[in-house]
Short mmCIF file of C-alpha atoms in Angstrom, two decimals:
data_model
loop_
_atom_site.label_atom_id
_atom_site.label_comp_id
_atom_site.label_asym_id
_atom_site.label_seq_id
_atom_site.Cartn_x
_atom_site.Cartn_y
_atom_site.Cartn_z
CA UNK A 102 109.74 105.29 94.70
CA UNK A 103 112.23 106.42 91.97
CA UNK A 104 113.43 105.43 88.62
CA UNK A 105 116.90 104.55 88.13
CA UNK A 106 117.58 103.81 84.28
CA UNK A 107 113.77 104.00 83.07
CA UNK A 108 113.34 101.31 85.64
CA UNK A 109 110.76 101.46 88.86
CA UNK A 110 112.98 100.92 92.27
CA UNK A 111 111.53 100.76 95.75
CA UNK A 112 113.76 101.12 99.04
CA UNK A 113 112.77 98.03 100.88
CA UNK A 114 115.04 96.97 103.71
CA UNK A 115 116.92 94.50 101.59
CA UNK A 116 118.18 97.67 100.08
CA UNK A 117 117.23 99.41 96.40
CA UNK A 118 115.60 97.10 94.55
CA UNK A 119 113.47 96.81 91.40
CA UNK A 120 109.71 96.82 91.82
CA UNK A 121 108.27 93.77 90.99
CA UNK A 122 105.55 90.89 91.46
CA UNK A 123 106.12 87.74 93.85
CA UNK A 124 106.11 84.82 91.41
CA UNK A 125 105.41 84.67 87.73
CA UNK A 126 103.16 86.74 85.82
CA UNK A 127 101.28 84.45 85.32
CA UNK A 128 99.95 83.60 88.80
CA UNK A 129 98.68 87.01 88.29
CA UNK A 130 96.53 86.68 85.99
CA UNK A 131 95.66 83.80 87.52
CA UNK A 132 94.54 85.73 90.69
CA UNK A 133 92.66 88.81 88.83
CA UNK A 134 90.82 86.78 86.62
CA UNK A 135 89.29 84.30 89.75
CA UNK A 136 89.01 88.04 91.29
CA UNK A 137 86.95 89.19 88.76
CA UNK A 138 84.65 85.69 89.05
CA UNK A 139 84.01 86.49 92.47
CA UNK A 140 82.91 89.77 92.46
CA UNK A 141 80.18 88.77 89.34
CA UNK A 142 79.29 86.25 92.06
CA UNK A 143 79.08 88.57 94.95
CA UNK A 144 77.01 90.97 92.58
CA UNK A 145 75.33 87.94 91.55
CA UNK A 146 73.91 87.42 95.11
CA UNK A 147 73.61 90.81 96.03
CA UNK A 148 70.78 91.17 93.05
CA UNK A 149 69.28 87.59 94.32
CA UNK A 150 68.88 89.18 97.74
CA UNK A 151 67.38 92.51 96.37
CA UNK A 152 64.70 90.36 95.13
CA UNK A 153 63.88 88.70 98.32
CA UNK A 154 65.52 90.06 101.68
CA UNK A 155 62.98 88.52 103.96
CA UNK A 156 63.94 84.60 103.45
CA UNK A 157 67.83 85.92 102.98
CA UNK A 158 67.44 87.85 106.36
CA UNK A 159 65.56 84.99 108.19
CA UNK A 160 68.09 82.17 106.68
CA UNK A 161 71.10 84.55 107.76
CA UNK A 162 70.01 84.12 111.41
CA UNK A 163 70.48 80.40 111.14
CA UNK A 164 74.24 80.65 110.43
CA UNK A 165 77.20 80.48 112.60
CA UNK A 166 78.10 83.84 113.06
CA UNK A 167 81.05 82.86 115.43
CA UNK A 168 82.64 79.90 114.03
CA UNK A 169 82.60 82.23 110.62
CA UNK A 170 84.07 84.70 112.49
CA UNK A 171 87.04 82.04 113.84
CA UNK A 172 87.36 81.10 110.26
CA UNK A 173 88.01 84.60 109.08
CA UNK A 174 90.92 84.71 112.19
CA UNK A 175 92.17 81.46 111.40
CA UNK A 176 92.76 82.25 107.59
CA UNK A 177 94.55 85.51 108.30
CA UNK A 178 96.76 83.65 110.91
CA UNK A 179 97.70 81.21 108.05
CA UNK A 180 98.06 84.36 105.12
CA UNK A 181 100.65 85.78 108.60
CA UNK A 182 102.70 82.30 108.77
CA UNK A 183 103.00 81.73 105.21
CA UNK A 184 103.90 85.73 104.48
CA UNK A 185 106.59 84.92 107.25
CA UNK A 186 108.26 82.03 104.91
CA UNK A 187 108.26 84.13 102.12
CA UNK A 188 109.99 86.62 104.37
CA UNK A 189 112.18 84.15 105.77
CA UNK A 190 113.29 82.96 102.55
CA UNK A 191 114.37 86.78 101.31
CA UNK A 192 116.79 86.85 104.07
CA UNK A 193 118.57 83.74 103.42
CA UNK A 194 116.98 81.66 107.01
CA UNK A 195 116.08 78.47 104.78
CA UNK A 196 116.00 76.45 108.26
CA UNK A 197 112.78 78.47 109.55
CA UNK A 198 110.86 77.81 106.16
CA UNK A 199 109.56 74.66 106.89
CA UNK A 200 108.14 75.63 110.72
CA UNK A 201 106.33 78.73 108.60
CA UNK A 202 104.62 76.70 106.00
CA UNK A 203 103.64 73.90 108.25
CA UNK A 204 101.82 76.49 110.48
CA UNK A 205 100.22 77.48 106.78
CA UNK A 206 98.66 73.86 106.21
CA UNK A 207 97.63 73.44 109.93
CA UNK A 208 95.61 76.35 109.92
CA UNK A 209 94.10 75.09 106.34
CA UNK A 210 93.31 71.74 107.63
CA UNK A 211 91.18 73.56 111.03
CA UNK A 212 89.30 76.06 108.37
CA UNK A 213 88.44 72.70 106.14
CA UNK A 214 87.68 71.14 109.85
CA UNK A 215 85.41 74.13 110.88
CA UNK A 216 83.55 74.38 107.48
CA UNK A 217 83.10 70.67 107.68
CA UNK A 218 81.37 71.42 111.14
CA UNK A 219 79.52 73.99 109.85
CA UNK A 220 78.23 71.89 106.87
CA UNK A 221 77.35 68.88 108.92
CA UNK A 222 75.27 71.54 111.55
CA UNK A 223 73.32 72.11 108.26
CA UNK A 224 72.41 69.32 107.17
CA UNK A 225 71.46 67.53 110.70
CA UNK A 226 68.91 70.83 110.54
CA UNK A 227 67.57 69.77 107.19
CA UNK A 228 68.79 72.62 105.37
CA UNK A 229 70.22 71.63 101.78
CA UNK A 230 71.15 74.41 98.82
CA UNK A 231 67.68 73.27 97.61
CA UNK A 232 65.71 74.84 100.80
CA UNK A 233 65.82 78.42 99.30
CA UNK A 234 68.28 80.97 97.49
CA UNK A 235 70.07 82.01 100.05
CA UNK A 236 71.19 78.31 100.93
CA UNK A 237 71.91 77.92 97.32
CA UNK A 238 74.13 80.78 97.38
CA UNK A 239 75.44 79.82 100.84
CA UNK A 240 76.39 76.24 99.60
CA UNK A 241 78.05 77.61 96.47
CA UNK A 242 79.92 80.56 97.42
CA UNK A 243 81.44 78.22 100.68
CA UNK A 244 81.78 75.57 98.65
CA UNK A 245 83.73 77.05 96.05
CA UNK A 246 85.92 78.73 98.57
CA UNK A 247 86.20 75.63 100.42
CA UNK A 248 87.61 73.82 97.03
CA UNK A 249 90.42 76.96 96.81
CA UNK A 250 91.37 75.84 100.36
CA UNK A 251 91.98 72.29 99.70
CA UNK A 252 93.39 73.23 96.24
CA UNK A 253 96.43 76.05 98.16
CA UNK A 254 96.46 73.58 101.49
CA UNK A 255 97.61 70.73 99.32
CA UNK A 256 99.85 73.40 97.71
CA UNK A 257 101.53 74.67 101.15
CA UNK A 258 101.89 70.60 102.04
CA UNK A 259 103.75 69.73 98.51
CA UNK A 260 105.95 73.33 99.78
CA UNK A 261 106.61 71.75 103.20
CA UNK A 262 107.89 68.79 102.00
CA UNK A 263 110.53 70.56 99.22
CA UNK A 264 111.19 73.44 102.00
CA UNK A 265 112.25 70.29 104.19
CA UNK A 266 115.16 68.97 101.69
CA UNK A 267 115.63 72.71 101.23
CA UNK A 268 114.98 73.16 98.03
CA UNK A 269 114.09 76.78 98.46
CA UNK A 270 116.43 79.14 99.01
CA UNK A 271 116.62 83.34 98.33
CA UNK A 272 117.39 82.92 94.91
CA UNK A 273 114.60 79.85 94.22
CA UNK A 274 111.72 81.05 95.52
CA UNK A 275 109.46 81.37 92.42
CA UNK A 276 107.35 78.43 93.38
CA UNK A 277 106.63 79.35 96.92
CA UNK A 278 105.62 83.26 96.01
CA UNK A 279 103.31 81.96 93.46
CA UNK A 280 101.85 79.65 96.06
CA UNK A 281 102.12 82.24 98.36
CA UNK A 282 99.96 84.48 96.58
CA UNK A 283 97.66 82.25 95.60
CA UNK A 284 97.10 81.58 99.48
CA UNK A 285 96.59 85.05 100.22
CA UNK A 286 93.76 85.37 97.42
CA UNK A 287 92.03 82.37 99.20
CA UNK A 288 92.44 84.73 102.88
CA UNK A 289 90.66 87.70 100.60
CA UNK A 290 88.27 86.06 99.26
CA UNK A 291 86.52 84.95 102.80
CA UNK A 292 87.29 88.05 103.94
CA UNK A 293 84.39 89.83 102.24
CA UNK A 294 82.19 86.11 101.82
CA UNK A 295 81.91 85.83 105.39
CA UNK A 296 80.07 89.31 105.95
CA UNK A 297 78.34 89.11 103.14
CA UNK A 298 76.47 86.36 103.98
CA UNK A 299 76.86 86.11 108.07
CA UNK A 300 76.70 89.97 109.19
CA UNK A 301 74.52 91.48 106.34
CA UNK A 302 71.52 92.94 108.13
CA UNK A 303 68.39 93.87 106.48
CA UNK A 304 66.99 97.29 107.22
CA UNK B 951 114.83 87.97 111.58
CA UNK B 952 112.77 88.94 114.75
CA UNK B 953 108.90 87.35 113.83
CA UNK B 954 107.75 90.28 116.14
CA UNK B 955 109.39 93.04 114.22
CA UNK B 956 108.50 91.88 111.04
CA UNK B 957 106.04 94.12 109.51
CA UNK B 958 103.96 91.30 108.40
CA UNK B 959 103.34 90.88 112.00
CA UNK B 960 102.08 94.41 112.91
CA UNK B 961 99.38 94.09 109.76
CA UNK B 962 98.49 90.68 110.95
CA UNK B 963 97.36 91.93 114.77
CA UNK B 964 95.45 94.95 113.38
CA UNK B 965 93.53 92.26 111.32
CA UNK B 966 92.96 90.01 114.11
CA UNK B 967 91.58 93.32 115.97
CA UNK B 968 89.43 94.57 113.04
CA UNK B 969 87.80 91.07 112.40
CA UNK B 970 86.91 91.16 116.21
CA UNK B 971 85.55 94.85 115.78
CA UNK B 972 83.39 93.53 112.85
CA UNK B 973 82.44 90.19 113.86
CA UNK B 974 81.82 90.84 117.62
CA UNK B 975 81.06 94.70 117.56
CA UNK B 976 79.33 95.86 115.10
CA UNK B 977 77.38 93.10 114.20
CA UNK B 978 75.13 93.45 117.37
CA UNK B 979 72.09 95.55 117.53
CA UNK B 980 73.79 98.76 119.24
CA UNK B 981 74.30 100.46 116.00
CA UNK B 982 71.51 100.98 113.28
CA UNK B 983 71.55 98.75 110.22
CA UNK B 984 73.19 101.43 107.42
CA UNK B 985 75.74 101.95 110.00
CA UNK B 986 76.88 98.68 110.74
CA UNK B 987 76.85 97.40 106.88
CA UNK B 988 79.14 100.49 105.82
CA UNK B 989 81.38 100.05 108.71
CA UNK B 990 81.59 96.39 108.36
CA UNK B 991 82.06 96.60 104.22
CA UNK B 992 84.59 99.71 104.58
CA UNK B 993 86.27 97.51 107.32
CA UNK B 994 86.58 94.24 104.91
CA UNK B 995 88.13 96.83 102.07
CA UNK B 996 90.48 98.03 104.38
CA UNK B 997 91.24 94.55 105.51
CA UNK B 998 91.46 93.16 101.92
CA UNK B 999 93.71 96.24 100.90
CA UNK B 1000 96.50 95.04 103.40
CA UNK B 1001 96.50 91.66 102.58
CA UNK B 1002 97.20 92.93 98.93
CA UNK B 1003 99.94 95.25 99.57
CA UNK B 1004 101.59 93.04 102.49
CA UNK B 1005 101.22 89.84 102.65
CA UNK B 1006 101.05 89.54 98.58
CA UNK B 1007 103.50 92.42 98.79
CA UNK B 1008 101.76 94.59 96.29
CA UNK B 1009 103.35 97.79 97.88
CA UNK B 1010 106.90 97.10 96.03
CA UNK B 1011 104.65 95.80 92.86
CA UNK B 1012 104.91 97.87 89.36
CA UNK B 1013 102.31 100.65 90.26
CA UNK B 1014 99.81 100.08 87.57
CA UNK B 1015 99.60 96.66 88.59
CA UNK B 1016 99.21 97.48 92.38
CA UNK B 1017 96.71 100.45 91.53
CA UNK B 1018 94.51 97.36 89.36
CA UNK B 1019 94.09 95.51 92.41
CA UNK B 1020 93.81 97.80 94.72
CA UNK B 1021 90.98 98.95 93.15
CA UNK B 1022 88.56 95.80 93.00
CA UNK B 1023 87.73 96.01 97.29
CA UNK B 1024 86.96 99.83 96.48
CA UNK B 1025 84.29 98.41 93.19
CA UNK B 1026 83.48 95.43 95.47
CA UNK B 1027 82.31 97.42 98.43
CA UNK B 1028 80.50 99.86 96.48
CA UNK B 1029 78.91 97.64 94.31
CA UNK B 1030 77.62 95.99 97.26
CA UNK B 1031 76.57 98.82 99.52
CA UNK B 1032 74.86 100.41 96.00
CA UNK B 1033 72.54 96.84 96.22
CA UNK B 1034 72.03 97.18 99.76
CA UNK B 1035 71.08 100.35 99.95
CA UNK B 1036 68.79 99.93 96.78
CA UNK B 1037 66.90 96.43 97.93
CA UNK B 1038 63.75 97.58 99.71
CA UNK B 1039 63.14 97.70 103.64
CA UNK B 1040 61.51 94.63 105.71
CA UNK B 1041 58.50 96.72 107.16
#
């Protein structure tokens, strides 16, 4: 990094260019302040567990470690395809846009698939966010993940369809950064919920 | 633009690989408890950090807005080791 004029550049290979944020400001703020939620939640659980790691530890067991790991693989294969439009737009190929975001809101629609899955194994077992705390905290911390997946999925699809009329292009692609971002926040955020709450082992 | 030269594509693989480490590797009984919650926290920080600075492209953000983020997998990890290593054993 140097400063030309007072001003923070970066060499990326598009050249010298100014450092700056995908998007609007806005989105930003947007994304610390839900990052901030989460982590009171993840405390939030954390200190429920302290209080009671035998039913946590036993209810653990009962999850699907492996479909939550496919999850976790399928949401950083979507964060890859829809970093790759974003890309794609930079350097002016508006015609590989739509392929890139498409691949985004398949692999949204299998994680909402797989957590639907999931959520049905539950219930045919009887287990409800009622059963116990770590259900409860199960239930919410999914479920409010699961509602920032439909939310950016229906996001990406509204994208597709614009990037198909191209209506994006190198210099108007505000709307799909902020999207963009926005996705990857929704990839981060399962990133540390699914080993918090599938892989945690008690001592 | 080659998809496999992209540098997006390099950080994507290396996540694929580290959620397999984590998911299918150190989650299994060969490595004590401590072990496997610090390697599979510090893994998810490391994880989270490259999403920040490449697919949200942090790393050509204004650096006090890139340093903000970067720190909250550092607090998150802590803050959740601290309570692990503070809530008391099974036995």
């Amino acid at each position: 990094m140097s400063t030309i004029s007072n001003v923070e550049v970066v060499n990326t290979d598009q050249g010298v260019t100014p450092r700056r944020l995908p998007g609007v400001d806005g989105v930003w703020v947007a994304i610390g302040a839900d990052s901030v939620i989460f982590a009171i939640l993840f405390g939030s659980f954390m200190q429920a567990r302290l209080h009671n790691p035998a039913v946590f530890e036993a209810s653990r067991h009962t999850l699907n470690m492996n479909l939550g790991g496919v999850d976790t693989l399928i949401l950083l294969t979507s964060s890859w395809s829809v970093a790759l439009a974003i890309q794609a737009l930079k350097r002016g190929l508006v015609d590989r846009v739509p392929r890139y975001l498409l691949g985004g809101v398949l692999t949204g629609l299998m994680f909402m698939m797989s957590k639907s899955v999931e959520y049905f194994e539950k219930f045919a077992q009887g287990i409800r966010p009622a059963t116990n705390d770590f259900y409860m905290w199960y239930f919410t911390l999914t479920g409010i993940h699961l509602l920032h997946v439909v939310f950016g999925t229906s996001l990406l699809t509204y994208l597709w369809v614009r990037a198909r009329r191209r209506a994006y292009s190198c210099s108007r692609r505000v709307v799909p950064e902020c999207v963009a971002s926005y996705w990857h926040l929704v990839d981060l955020l399962w990133i540390v919920i699914f080993p918090l709450l599938y892989l945690q082992r008690a001592v | 633009m080659s998809v496999l030269r992209e540098r997006v594509t390099g950080v994507w693989l290396g996540l694929m690989a580290l959620t397999c480490v984590t998911t299918w590797g150190l989650s299994k009984d060969l490595f004590s408890p401590a072990v496997a919650v610090i390697g599979i926290f510090a893994i998810a920080a490391v994880k989270v950090s490259y999403v920040m600075l490449d697919f949200m492209e942090l790393r050509d953000a204004p650096i006090p807005v890139r340093v903000a983020f970067q720190a909250w997998p550092v607090i998150v990890a802590v803050m959740i080791l601290g309570f692990w290593f503070a809530t008391p054993s099974l036995a």
